Short mmCIF file of C-alpha atoms in Angstrom, two decimals:
data_model
loop_
_atom_site.label_atom_id
_atom_site.label_comp_id
_atom_site.label_asym_id
_atom_site.label_seq_id
_atom_site.Cartn_x
_atom_site.Cartn_y
_atom_site.Cartn_z
CA MET A 42 7.98 2.52 28.99
CA ILE A 43 10.93 0.67 28.12
CA ARG A 44 14.20 -0.66 29.49
CA LEU A 45 17.12 -0.98 28.29
CA GLU A 46 17.60 -4.14 30.29
CA GLN A 47 14.87 -5.09 28.34
CA VAL A 48 16.14 -3.60 24.96
CA ILE A 49 19.28 -5.90 24.51
CA GLU A 50 17.03 -8.91 25.84
CA ILE A 51 15.63 -8.21 23.26
CA LEU A 52 17.82 -7.71 20.16
CA LYS A 53 19.72 -10.77 21.27
CA LYS A 54 17.11 -12.84 20.71
CA ASP A 55 16.50 -12.27 17.41
CA ASN A 56 20.64 -12.48 17.26
CA ASN A 57 20.47 -9.87 16.02
CA PHE A 58 22.44 -7.44 19.18
CA ARG A 59 26.66 -6.61 17.87
CA GLU A 60 26.94 -4.26 21.73
CA ILE A 61 26.95 -1.08 23.37
CA SER A 62 29.76 1.49 22.59
CA SER A 63 30.11 4.30 23.98
CA ALA A 64 33.14 6.02 24.90
CA GLY A 65 35.79 4.37 22.80
CA GLU A 66 34.46 1.06 24.29
CA TYR A 67 32.35 -1.83 24.18
CA TYR A 68 30.49 -3.73 26.10
CA PHE A 69 27.78 -6.38 26.26
CA ASN A 70 25.75 -5.89 29.57
CA TRP A 71 25.17 -1.60 30.59
CA PRO A 72 25.94 -1.27 34.23
CA LYS A 73 23.56 1.09 34.88
CA GLU A 74 19.55 1.47 34.87
CA VAL A 75 18.58 3.11 32.00
CA ASN A 76 14.12 4.12 31.43
CA PHE A 77 12.80 5.33 27.23
CA ASP A 78 9.36 6.30 27.58
CA GLN A 79 10.18 7.58 23.93
CA LEU A 80 11.02 5.94 20.58
CA SER A 81 11.95 8.23 17.63
CA TYR A 82 13.95 8.36 13.96
CA ASP A 83 13.06 12.04 13.49
CA SER A 84 15.44 14.34 15.61
CA ARG A 85 12.72 16.47 15.62
CA LYS A 86 11.39 14.21 17.86
CA SER A 87 13.40 12.96 20.48
CA THR A 88 14.27 14.42 23.82
CA GLU A 89 17.15 13.02 26.14
CA ASN A 90 14.74 9.80 27.66
CA THR A 91 14.01 8.83 24.25
CA LEU A 92 16.11 5.63 22.08
CA PHE A 93 16.41 6.39 18.17
CA PHE A 94 16.97 4.71 14.87
CA ALA A 95 19.43 6.83 13.17
CA LYS A 96 18.11 4.58 10.25
CA GLY A 97 18.02 5.29 6.22
CA LEU A 98 20.97 4.81 3.71
CA ASN A 99 21.24 8.97 3.56
CA PHE A 100 21.82 8.93 7.07
CA LYS A 101 24.62 11.75 7.99
CA LYS A 102 26.56 11.20 11.20
CA GLU A 103 26.16 15.14 11.92
CA TYR A 104 22.21 14.25 12.80
CA LEU A 105 23.39 12.90 16.07
CA THR A 106 25.94 15.35 16.90
CA ASP A 107 23.97 17.15 19.21
CA LEU A 108 21.31 15.64 19.20
CA GLU A 109 18.78 14.31 22.30
CA ALA A 110 19.06 11.29 23.45
CA ALA A 111 19.67 9.28 25.60
CA PHE A 112 20.70 6.07 23.27
CA TYR A 113 20.82 5.83 18.99
CA VAL A 114 20.43 2.60 17.83
CA SER A 115 22.59 1.98 14.96
CA GLU A 116 23.96 -1.00 11.62
CA PHE A 117 27.60 1.84 12.57
CA ASP A 118 29.22 3.19 15.50
CA TYR A 119 29.95 7.39 14.68
CA GLU A 120 31.60 8.06 17.70
CA VAL A 121 30.23 10.79 19.11
CA ALA A 122 29.42 11.07 22.57
CA LEU A 123 25.95 10.05 22.15
CA PRO A 124 26.14 6.07 23.37
CA ALA A 125 25.35 4.28 20.67
CA ILE A 126 23.40 0.27 20.58
CA ILE A 127 24.39 -2.05 17.74
CA VAL A 128 22.99 -3.73 15.71
CA THR A 129 23.69 -6.37 12.56
CA ASP A 130 19.95 -5.05 11.00
CA VAL A 131 18.92 -1.45 12.17
CA LYS A 132 14.90 -2.11 10.83
CA ARG A 133 14.32 -5.23 12.46
CA ALA A 134 15.27 -4.30 15.64
CA MET A 135 13.09 -0.27 15.38
CA ALA A 136 9.83 -3.35 14.19
CA LEU A 137 10.85 -6.10 17.46
CA ILE A 138 12.21 -3.30 19.79
CA ALA A 139 8.09 -0.98 18.72
CA ALA A 140 6.16 -3.85 19.77
CA SER A 141 7.36 -4.68 23.49
CA PHE A 142 7.41 -0.36 23.51
CA TYR A 143 3.17 -0.59 22.80
CA ASP A 144 2.77 -3.89 24.74
CA PHE A 145 2.27 -6.12 21.44
CA PRO A 146 -0.91 -4.88 20.24
CA GLN A 147 -1.12 -6.40 17.29
CA ASN A 148 -2.72 -9.64 19.71
CA LYS A 149 -4.93 -8.12 20.88
CA LEU A 150 -6.53 -6.97 17.23
CA LYS A 151 -7.72 -9.32 14.70
CA THR A 152 -5.81 -8.28 11.49
CA LEU A 153 -5.83 -8.67 8.00
CA ALA A 154 -3.49 -8.05 5.75
CA LEU A 155 -3.81 -7.96 1.66
CA THR A 156 -1.11 -7.64 -1.00
CA GLY A 157 -1.27 -7.98 -4.53
CA THR A 158 -0.02 -5.67 -7.94
CA LYS A 159 -3.77 -4.68 -7.77
CA GLY A 160 -6.67 -4.68 -5.85
CA LYS A 161 -4.87 -3.69 -2.92
CA THR A 162 -7.07 -0.67 -1.37
CA THR A 163 -10.24 -1.90 -2.97
CA SER A 164 -10.34 -4.99 -1.67
CA ALA A 165 -8.87 -3.62 2.17
CA TYR A 166 -12.73 -1.38 1.95
CA PHE A 167 -14.80 -3.98 0.84
CA ALA A 168 -13.19 -6.21 5.00
CA LYS A 169 -13.61 -3.47 6.77
CA ALA A 170 -17.96 -3.11 5.28
CA ILE A 171 -17.73 -5.80 6.07
CA LEU A 172 -16.35 -7.01 9.27
CA ASP A 173 -17.93 -3.14 10.44
CA LYS A 174 -21.21 -5.14 10.05
CA MET A 175 -20.06 -7.95 12.14
CA ASN A 176 -18.23 -5.90 15.08
CA GLY A 177 -19.98 -3.27 15.19
CA GLY A 178 -18.18 -0.12 13.53
CA LYS A 179 -14.64 -1.34 15.46
CA THR A 180 -12.04 -1.72 13.04
CA ALA A 181 -9.36 -0.03 11.54
CA LEU A 182 -7.76 0.70 8.08
CA LEU A 183 -4.50 1.55 7.15
CA SER A 184 -4.79 1.79 2.95
CA THR A 185 -2.85 3.63 0.37
CA ALA A 186 -6.06 6.05 -0.30
CA GLN A 187 -6.77 6.54 3.26
CA THR A 188 -6.34 5.26 7.03
CA THR A 189 -8.54 5.52 10.65
CA LEU A 190 -7.73 3.96 13.53
CA ASP A 191 -11.34 4.34 14.76
CA GLY A 192 -13.30 3.92 12.33
CA LYS A 193 -14.62 7.51 11.61
CA ASN A 194 -12.53 10.20 11.59
CA TYR A 195 -9.49 9.55 8.10
CA PHE A 196 -6.34 10.68 6.90
CA LYS A 197 -4.35 10.50 4.37
CA SER A 198 -1.59 7.80 4.04
CA GLU A 199 2.52 8.54 3.99
CA LEU A 200 3.37 5.19 2.70
CA THR A 201 1.26 1.53 1.86
CA THR A 202 2.57 -0.09 4.61
CA PRO A 203 3.69 2.76 6.97
CA GLU A 204 7.06 2.06 9.28
CA SER A 205 7.36 -0.38 11.13
CA LEU A 206 7.53 2.09 15.09
CA ASP A 207 4.71 3.56 12.58
CA LEU A 208 3.46 1.24 12.45
CA LEU A 209 2.16 -0.01 15.94
CA GLU A 210 2.14 3.50 17.60
CA MET A 211 -1.17 3.53 14.99
CA MET A 212 -1.86 0.06 16.51
CA ALA A 213 -1.71 1.61 20.04
CA LYS A 214 -4.03 4.00 19.13
CA ALA A 215 -7.31 2.18 16.75
CA LEU A 216 -6.88 -0.01 20.65
CA THR A 217 -7.28 3.07 23.04
CA ASN A 218 -10.37 4.08 20.01
CA GLY A 219 -11.87 1.40 21.30
CA MET A 220 -10.81 -0.66 17.22
CA THR A 221 -11.26 -4.55 17.65
CA HIS A 222 -9.92 -5.87 14.61
CA LEU A 223 -7.30 -4.37 11.44
CA VAL A 224 -7.38 -4.52 7.66
CA MET A 225 -4.10 -2.97 5.71
CA GLU A 226 -2.07 -3.85 3.16
CA VAL A 227 0.81 -4.04 3.77
CA SER A 228 3.63 -3.61 0.58
CA SER A 229 6.32 -5.98 -1.04
CA GLN A 230 8.29 -2.89 -0.16
CA ALA A 231 7.28 -3.85 3.79
CA TYR A 232 8.59 -6.70 3.67
CA LYS A 233 12.03 -5.55 1.65
CA THR A 234 12.33 -3.16 4.74
CA GLU A 235 11.25 -5.00 7.52
CA ARG A 236 8.54 -2.50 8.22
CA VAL A 237 6.20 -5.70 9.15
CA TYR A 238 9.10 -7.75 11.11
CA GLY A 239 7.94 -9.93 13.30
CA LEU A 240 4.19 -9.43 12.77
CA THR A 241 2.17 -13.05 12.56
CA PHE A 242 -1.12 -11.70 10.38
CA ASP A 243 -4.68 -13.26 10.88
CA VAL A 244 -5.78 -13.98 8.23
CA GLY A 245 -3.10 -12.37 4.80
CA VAL A 246 -4.31 -12.54 1.45
CA PHE A 247 -2.53 -13.10 -2.16
CA LEU A 248 -4.68 -10.99 -5.45
CA ASN A 249 -2.46 -10.93 -7.70
CA ILE A 250 1.28 -10.64 -9.10
CA SER A 251 2.27 -8.91 -12.27
CA PRO A 252 5.70 -6.39 -13.04
CA ASP A 253 5.81 -3.32 -11.04
CA HIS A 254 7.62 -1.44 -9.27
CA ILE A 255 10.66 -2.46 -10.85
CA GLY A 256 13.34 -0.88 -10.57
CA PRO A 257 17.29 0.79 -8.66
CA VAL A 258 15.29 2.30 -6.12
CA GLU A 259 12.87 -0.96 -5.69
CA HIS A 260 12.69 -4.06 -6.46
CA PRO A 261 15.49 -4.96 -9.34
CA THR A 262 13.77 -7.70 -10.82
CA LEU A 263 10.45 -9.53 -11.29
CA GLU A 264 11.33 -12.32 -9.05
CA ASP A 265 13.22 -10.28 -6.40
CA TYR A 266 9.20 -8.53 -6.12
CA PHE A 267 7.21 -11.89 -6.19
CA TYR A 268 9.19 -12.50 -3.54
CA CYS A 269 9.19 -9.98 -1.03
CA LYS A 270 5.87 -10.04 -1.61
CA ARG A 271 5.14 -13.93 -0.88
CA GLN A 272 6.82 -13.39 2.50
CA LEU A 273 3.42 -12.15 3.08
CA LEU A 274 2.52 -16.25 3.42
CA LYS A 275 4.91 -17.75 6.24
CA ASN A 276 2.98 -14.93 8.21
CA SER A 277 -0.07 -15.34 8.46
CA ARG A 278 -1.74 -17.98 9.88
CA TYR A 279 -4.55 -18.56 7.34
CA PHE A 280 -4.44 -17.72 3.35
CA VAL A 281 -6.20 -16.14 1.07
CA ALA A 282 -5.50 -17.18 -2.22
CA ASN A 283 -6.38 -15.71 -5.98
CA SER A 284 -5.34 -19.75 -8.47
CA GLU A 285 -5.66 -17.60 -11.75
CA MET A 286 -2.61 -14.70 -10.62
CA ASN A 287 0.65 -16.33 -12.35
CA HIS A 288 3.68 -18.08 -10.88
CA PHE A 289 0.15 -19.64 -8.35
CA ALA A 290 1.65 -23.62 -8.33
CA ILE A 291 4.38 -22.21 -5.72
CA ILE A 292 1.94 -20.17 -3.58
CA LYS A 293 0.24 -23.22 -3.70
CA GLU A 294 3.67 -26.15 -3.34
CA GLU A 295 4.46 -23.68 -0.15
CA LEU A 296 0.89 -23.55 1.44
CA LYS A 297 0.75 -27.44 1.70
CA GLU A 298 5.13 -27.25 2.84
CA ARG A 299 3.81 -25.07 5.51
CA LYS A 300 0.64 -26.15 6.46
CA ILE A 301 -0.95 -23.03 6.50
CA PRO A 302 -4.92 -22.98 6.50
CA HIS A 303 -6.38 -21.76 2.99
CA ALA A 304 -8.73 -21.58 0.52
CA PHE A 305 -8.53 -20.82 -3.18
CA TYR A 306 -11.12 -18.26 -5.54
CA GLY A 307 -10.93 -18.80 -9.29
CA ALA A 308 -12.40 -20.79 -11.98
CA ASP A 309 -10.15 -23.95 -11.08
CA SER A 310 -10.80 -23.16 -7.29
CA GLU A 311 -13.42 -24.62 -5.41
CA ASN A 312 -14.72 -20.68 -4.53
CA LYS A 313 -16.06 -19.07 -8.47
CA ILE A 314 -17.82 -16.37 -9.43
CA ILE A 315 -20.50 -18.63 -11.80
CA GLU A 316 -22.35 -15.64 -13.19
CA SER A 317 -21.67 -11.37 -13.77
CA LYS A 318 -23.24 -8.74 -14.87
CA GLY A 319 -23.10 -5.03 -13.57
CA LEU A 320 -22.47 -4.47 -10.25
CA HIS A 321 -24.53 -7.42 -9.65
CA PHE A 322 -22.67 -11.80 -9.59
CA VAL A 323 -22.92 -15.51 -8.54
CA THR A 324 -20.86 -17.05 -6.18
CA ASP A 325 -20.32 -21.15 -5.94
CA GLY A 326 -18.08 -22.22 -2.72
CA SER A 327 -17.58 -21.81 0.33
CA VAL A 328 -19.75 -18.06 0.64
CA SER A 329 -21.90 -18.46 -2.33
CA GLY A 330 -24.30 -16.80 -3.14
CA ALA A 331 -25.76 -12.97 -5.33
CA PHE A 332 -24.22 -10.14 -3.87
CA ASP A 333 -23.95 -6.83 -5.05
CA ILE A 334 -20.95 -4.13 -5.06
CA ARG A 335 -20.46 -0.24 -5.89
CA LEU A 336 -18.31 -1.23 -8.21
CA LEU A 337 -18.39 -1.76 -12.69
CA GLY A 338 -16.40 -4.44 -13.92
CA ARG A 339 -14.93 -8.86 -13.34
CA PHE A 340 -11.37 -7.29 -11.76
CA ASN A 341 -13.23 -6.37 -8.49
CA GLN A 342 -15.75 -8.40 -8.12
CA GLU A 343 -13.16 -10.59 -7.44
CA ASN A 344 -11.68 -8.44 -5.36
CA ALA A 345 -15.14 -8.49 -2.85
CA LEU A 346 -15.09 -12.80 -3.67
CA ALA A 347 -11.25 -13.12 -1.80
CA THR A 348 -12.25 -10.93 1.06
CA ALA A 349 -15.54 -12.57 1.33
CA LEU A 350 -13.36 -15.31 2.27
CA ALA A 351 -11.22 -13.60 3.78
CA THR A 352 -13.77 -11.78 6.68
CA LYS A 353 -15.05 -15.16 6.58
CA ALA A 354 -11.78 -16.89 8.37
CA LEU A 355 -12.65 -13.82 10.60
CA GLY A 356 -15.97 -15.43 12.12
CA ALA A 357 -18.30 -12.85 8.97
CA SER A 358 -21.83 -14.33 8.56
CA LEU A 359 -23.06 -14.28 5.14
CA GLU A 360 -24.79 -11.79 6.21
CA ASN A 361 -22.79 -9.23 6.85
CA ILE A 362 -20.48 -10.35 4.29
CA HIS A 363 -23.56 -8.88 1.01
CA ASP A 364 -24.99 -6.50 2.93
CA GLY A 365 -21.09 -4.96 3.91
CA LEU A 366 -20.23 -5.10 0.75
CA ALA A 367 -23.17 -4.21 -0.56
CA LEU A 368 -22.70 -0.47 0.57
CA ALA A 369 -18.70 -0.34 0.69
CA VAL A 370 -17.70 2.68 -0.91
CA VAL A 371 -14.17 3.26 -2.05
CA PRO A 372 -12.23 6.08 -2.75
CA GLY A 373 -10.01 7.01 -6.28
CA ARG A 374 -11.80 3.59 -6.94
CA MET A 375 -13.79 4.28 -10.25
CA GLU A 376 -15.35 7.51 -8.57
CA LEU A 377 -17.93 8.25 -11.70
CA LEU A 378 -19.07 11.83 -12.47
CA THR A 379 -21.60 12.62 -15.96
CA ALA A 380 -21.01 15.74 -17.17
CA LYS A 381 -23.89 18.31 -18.33
CA ASN A 382 -23.53 16.56 -21.62
CA GLY A 383 -24.16 12.92 -19.89
CA ALA A 384 -20.76 12.33 -20.68
CA HIS A 385 -18.95 10.28 -17.64
CA ILE A 386 -16.02 10.93 -16.21
CA TYR A 387 -14.10 8.00 -14.39
CA ILE A 388 -11.19 9.03 -11.16
CA ASP A 389 -9.08 5.78 -10.76
CA TYR A 390 -6.28 5.33 -8.80
CA ALA A 391 -5.13 2.62 -11.77
CA HIS A 392 -1.46 3.88 -11.18
CA ASN A 393 0.76 0.85 -13.40
CA GLY A 394 -0.30 -1.38 -16.56
CA LEU A 395 -2.61 -3.83 -15.07
CA SER A 396 -4.81 -1.84 -12.97
CA LEU A 397 -4.89 1.13 -16.53
CA GLU A 398 -6.02 -2.43 -19.03
CA ASN A 399 -8.76 -2.96 -16.14
CA LEU A 400 -10.71 0.07 -16.02
CA VAL A 401 -10.00 0.41 -19.76
CA GLU A 402 -11.72 -2.38 -21.28
CA VAL A 403 -14.74 -1.77 -17.85
CA VAL A 404 -15.54 1.91 -19.86
CA GLU A 405 -14.55 0.58 -24.18
CA GLU A 406 -17.27 -2.45 -22.24
CA HIS A 407 -19.88 0.26 -21.34
CA HIS A 408 -19.15 3.88 -24.15
CA ALA A 409 -19.34 2.59 -27.14
CA GLY A 410 -18.05 7.02 -28.78
CA GLN A 411 -15.18 8.82 -27.94
CA LEU A 412 -13.05 8.12 -24.84
CA VAL A 413 -10.56 10.07 -23.32
CA LEU A 414 -7.75 9.27 -21.51
CA VAL A 415 -5.59 10.59 -18.73
CA LEU A 416 -2.58 9.83 -17.34
CA GLY A 417 0.66 10.56 -16.64
CA SER A 418 3.44 8.34 -14.13
CA THR A 419 5.54 8.17 -11.43
CA GLY A 420 9.20 10.32 -11.49
CA ASN A 421 12.30 8.04 -10.22
CA LYS A 422 10.03 4.74 -9.37
CA GLY A 423 8.20 1.72 -10.77
CA GLU A 424 9.92 2.67 -14.31
CA SER A 425 9.00 0.03 -15.66
CA ARG A 426 5.22 0.81 -15.21
CA ARG A 427 6.61 3.91 -18.59
CA LYS A 428 6.56 0.34 -20.98
CA ASP A 429 3.65 -0.77 -19.84
CA PHE A 430 0.75 2.28 -19.94
CA GLY A 431 2.31 2.95 -24.22
CA GLN A 432 1.53 -1.11 -23.99
CA VAL A 433 -1.75 -1.00 -23.12
CA ILE A 434 -3.09 3.01 -24.80
CA GLU A 435 -1.35 0.54 -28.56
CA LYS A 436 -3.10 -2.12 -28.02
CA HIS A 437 -6.43 -0.48 -27.26
CA PRO A 438 -6.57 2.14 -29.91
CA ARG A 439 -10.22 3.88 -29.61
CA LEU A 440 -8.15 5.83 -26.63
CA ASP A 441 -7.76 9.62 -27.18
CA VAL A 442 -4.60 10.04 -24.63
CA ILE A 443 -3.33 13.66 -23.49
CA LEU A 444 -0.61 12.14 -21.21
CA THR A 445 0.68 14.62 -17.79
CA THR A 446 2.04 15.36 -14.65
CA ASP A 447 1.33 12.35 -11.98
CA ASP A 448 4.11 12.50 -9.45
CA SER A 449 7.40 13.54 -11.40
CA ASN A 450 9.74 14.12 -8.29
CA ARG A 451 13.28 15.02 -10.07
CA GLU A 452 12.05 13.76 -13.66
CA ASP A 453 11.17 15.82 -16.38
CA PRO A 454 7.59 14.75 -16.31
CA LYS A 455 7.49 15.85 -20.30
CA ILE A 456 10.95 12.68 -20.80
CA ILE A 457 8.43 10.93 -18.16
CA ALA A 458 6.21 11.20 -20.65
CA ASP A 459 7.67 10.86 -23.73
CA GLU A 460 9.11 7.15 -22.46
CA ILE A 461 5.42 6.46 -22.95
CA ALA A 462 4.72 7.97 -26.12
CA SER A 463 7.77 6.41 -27.79
CA PHE A 464 5.42 2.27 -27.14
CA VAL A 465 2.64 3.75 -28.99
CA SER A 466 2.78 4.13 -32.60
CA ARG A 467 -0.21 6.73 -33.10
CA THR A 468 0.72 10.85 -32.06
CA LEU A 469 -0.21 11.47 -27.91
CA ASP A 470 -0.96 15.14 -26.63
CA PHE A 471 0.61 16.72 -23.56
CA GLU A 472 -0.38 18.98 -20.95
CA LEU A 473 2.40 19.74 -18.06
CA ASP A 474 -0.83 21.16 -15.93
CA ARG A 475 -2.79 17.97 -15.25
CA GLU A 476 -5.83 20.37 -14.29
CA LEU A 477 -6.07 22.06 -17.83
CA ALA A 478 -4.94 17.71 -19.40
CA ILE A 479 -8.39 17.27 -17.75
CA LYS A 480 -9.88 20.24 -18.30
CA LYS A 481 -8.83 19.04 -22.61
CA ALA A 482 -9.75 16.09 -21.70
CA VAL A 483 -13.85 17.66 -20.91
CA SER A 484 -13.94 19.30 -23.47
CA LYS A 485 -13.05 16.66 -26.70
CA THR A 486 -16.59 15.12 -25.24
CA LYS A 487 -20.70 15.54 -26.24
CA SER A 488 -23.01 13.00 -25.54
CA THR A 489 -23.39 10.13 -23.03
CA ASP A 490 -21.31 7.14 -25.04
CA ASP A 491 -18.32 10.07 -24.46
CA ALA A 492 -15.94 8.88 -21.13
CA VAL A 493 -13.54 10.48 -19.75
CA ILE A 494 -10.58 8.19 -18.04
CA ILE A 495 -8.64 10.02 -14.86
CA ALA A 496 -6.26 7.27 -13.76
CA GLY A 497 -3.16 7.19 -11.95
CA LYS A 498 -3.82 9.80 -8.77
CA GLY A 499 -7.18 8.63 -6.92
CA THR A 500 -7.69 10.80 -3.73
CA ASP A 501 -4.44 12.92 -3.72
CA MET A 502 -3.95 16.34 -3.05
CA PHE A 503 -1.49 16.67 -4.18
CA GLN A 504 2.14 16.40 -6.92
CA LEU A 505 4.94 14.85 -6.11
CA LYS A 506 7.72 17.30 -7.24
CA ASP A 507 12.00 17.58 -6.84
CA GLY A 508 10.83 14.77 -3.04
CA LYS A 509 8.49 17.42 -0.98
CA ARG A 510 4.54 16.99 -1.83
CA GLN A 511 2.96 20.27 -3.72
CA PRO A 512 -0.47 21.20 -3.49
CA TYR A 513 -2.93 20.28 -6.56
CA ILE A 514 -6.70 20.38 -7.12
CA GLY A 515 -7.11 16.96 -7.15
CA ASP A 516 -8.33 14.98 -9.44
CA THR A 517 -12.45 14.97 -9.05
CA ALA A 518 -11.92 19.44 -8.05
CA ALA A 519 -10.32 19.42 -11.17
CA SER A 520 -13.40 17.71 -13.14
CA GLN A 521 -16.09 19.27 -11.18
CA LYS A 522 -14.38 22.69 -12.72
CA ASN A 523 -15.28 20.77 -16.06
CA ILE A 524 -18.34 19.72 -16.10
CA TYR A 525 -20.45 21.50 -17.51
CA PHE A 526 -18.62 21.85 -21.38
CA THR A 527 -21.19 21.27 -23.61
#
């Protein structure tokens, strides 16, 4: 429950209140008491006592015509019968009002937030495993792959970082479920669209930065993308950053000027990996020791080191870190299947150029034979990835590539594939049906020297088409149906 008087006070304090508009008149305060027992931005989930948020570029006046609500909050006066609270920024308003409505759950949880172009989900699962060792399994998780609010039951996430109203509700549910810690991914879009406005995290982690999500509906430039991600820095009480990342100098400079406690990791910092072999690595620094993880690749070991530093700041012991990392399983990240003929099939969420490059390098190192890549790219977002994918393919001539569909949305997947192929000097295969593309890839293998890399969707069991999620068998199931080719 939240009173209208409280809502107005919150907005005025944030310099985000313009006026209340009702029946052609404007008010700086409302003369009657009004109580809201629900917040919503979905007209299908609104009642007579709801405070409704009219948000989004595609919001239309007709959505308010028959809306059942007490008031609506908007940046625009739609001049309907329903009284309106007019604000300068509706998403900032929603974030702060939701925090108050749910009694500030973010202040009752220990929070760890991760950002970066790649590795967020892997690092989130590493962190959850470590913290679970420390707190007895009381860690909630919000990740691209899955979300859990009770540490046991998982469901597919709609967004990397939920809308603020949903995020605060999830935090409140996590508390009700007895959770003490929350690990979450924070995307660049979360800051650009104010999904985490007003939140301060106990620990923030910046893993890396490279061009991604750059296009007309996301970030216009790399600078904008990097700036949005960098907002996590000033909204964290403690910060962990990769000293080897691009543009690290400004991160270091800003941390110093803001006097934010921090730790760096990487070859030129105190915390670094001094030995690496397969799934085993040794570190030096404040979390020095020998560790094992279940994922191949130096980049996964670097993510493990980052989360070790972050969880240590939350009180995890070296034993917690060692045991947690050894047990951590990351859905859709280098998931390994073995065909009857001995060939390995790697299923991975790698969905940008840097992630794909790292994945291919690791698999190439362990397989001297046939190497088949199944790959697509998303439609209507992340257009810059297509060139990046093409450049990775061109750099690795061993790859036998089958381009296919991957959340093509409102674009033609063949046109997307042709754009990827335009950056490659050799001919690439194309198979529209992703399941058939996987079948074709597996059929090309013959021995333990061979491998198939299926990149992009990870654990997703849907294809985004024309703005809607359509059922898809999933890369793992599609592989399992076809691993007995000889």
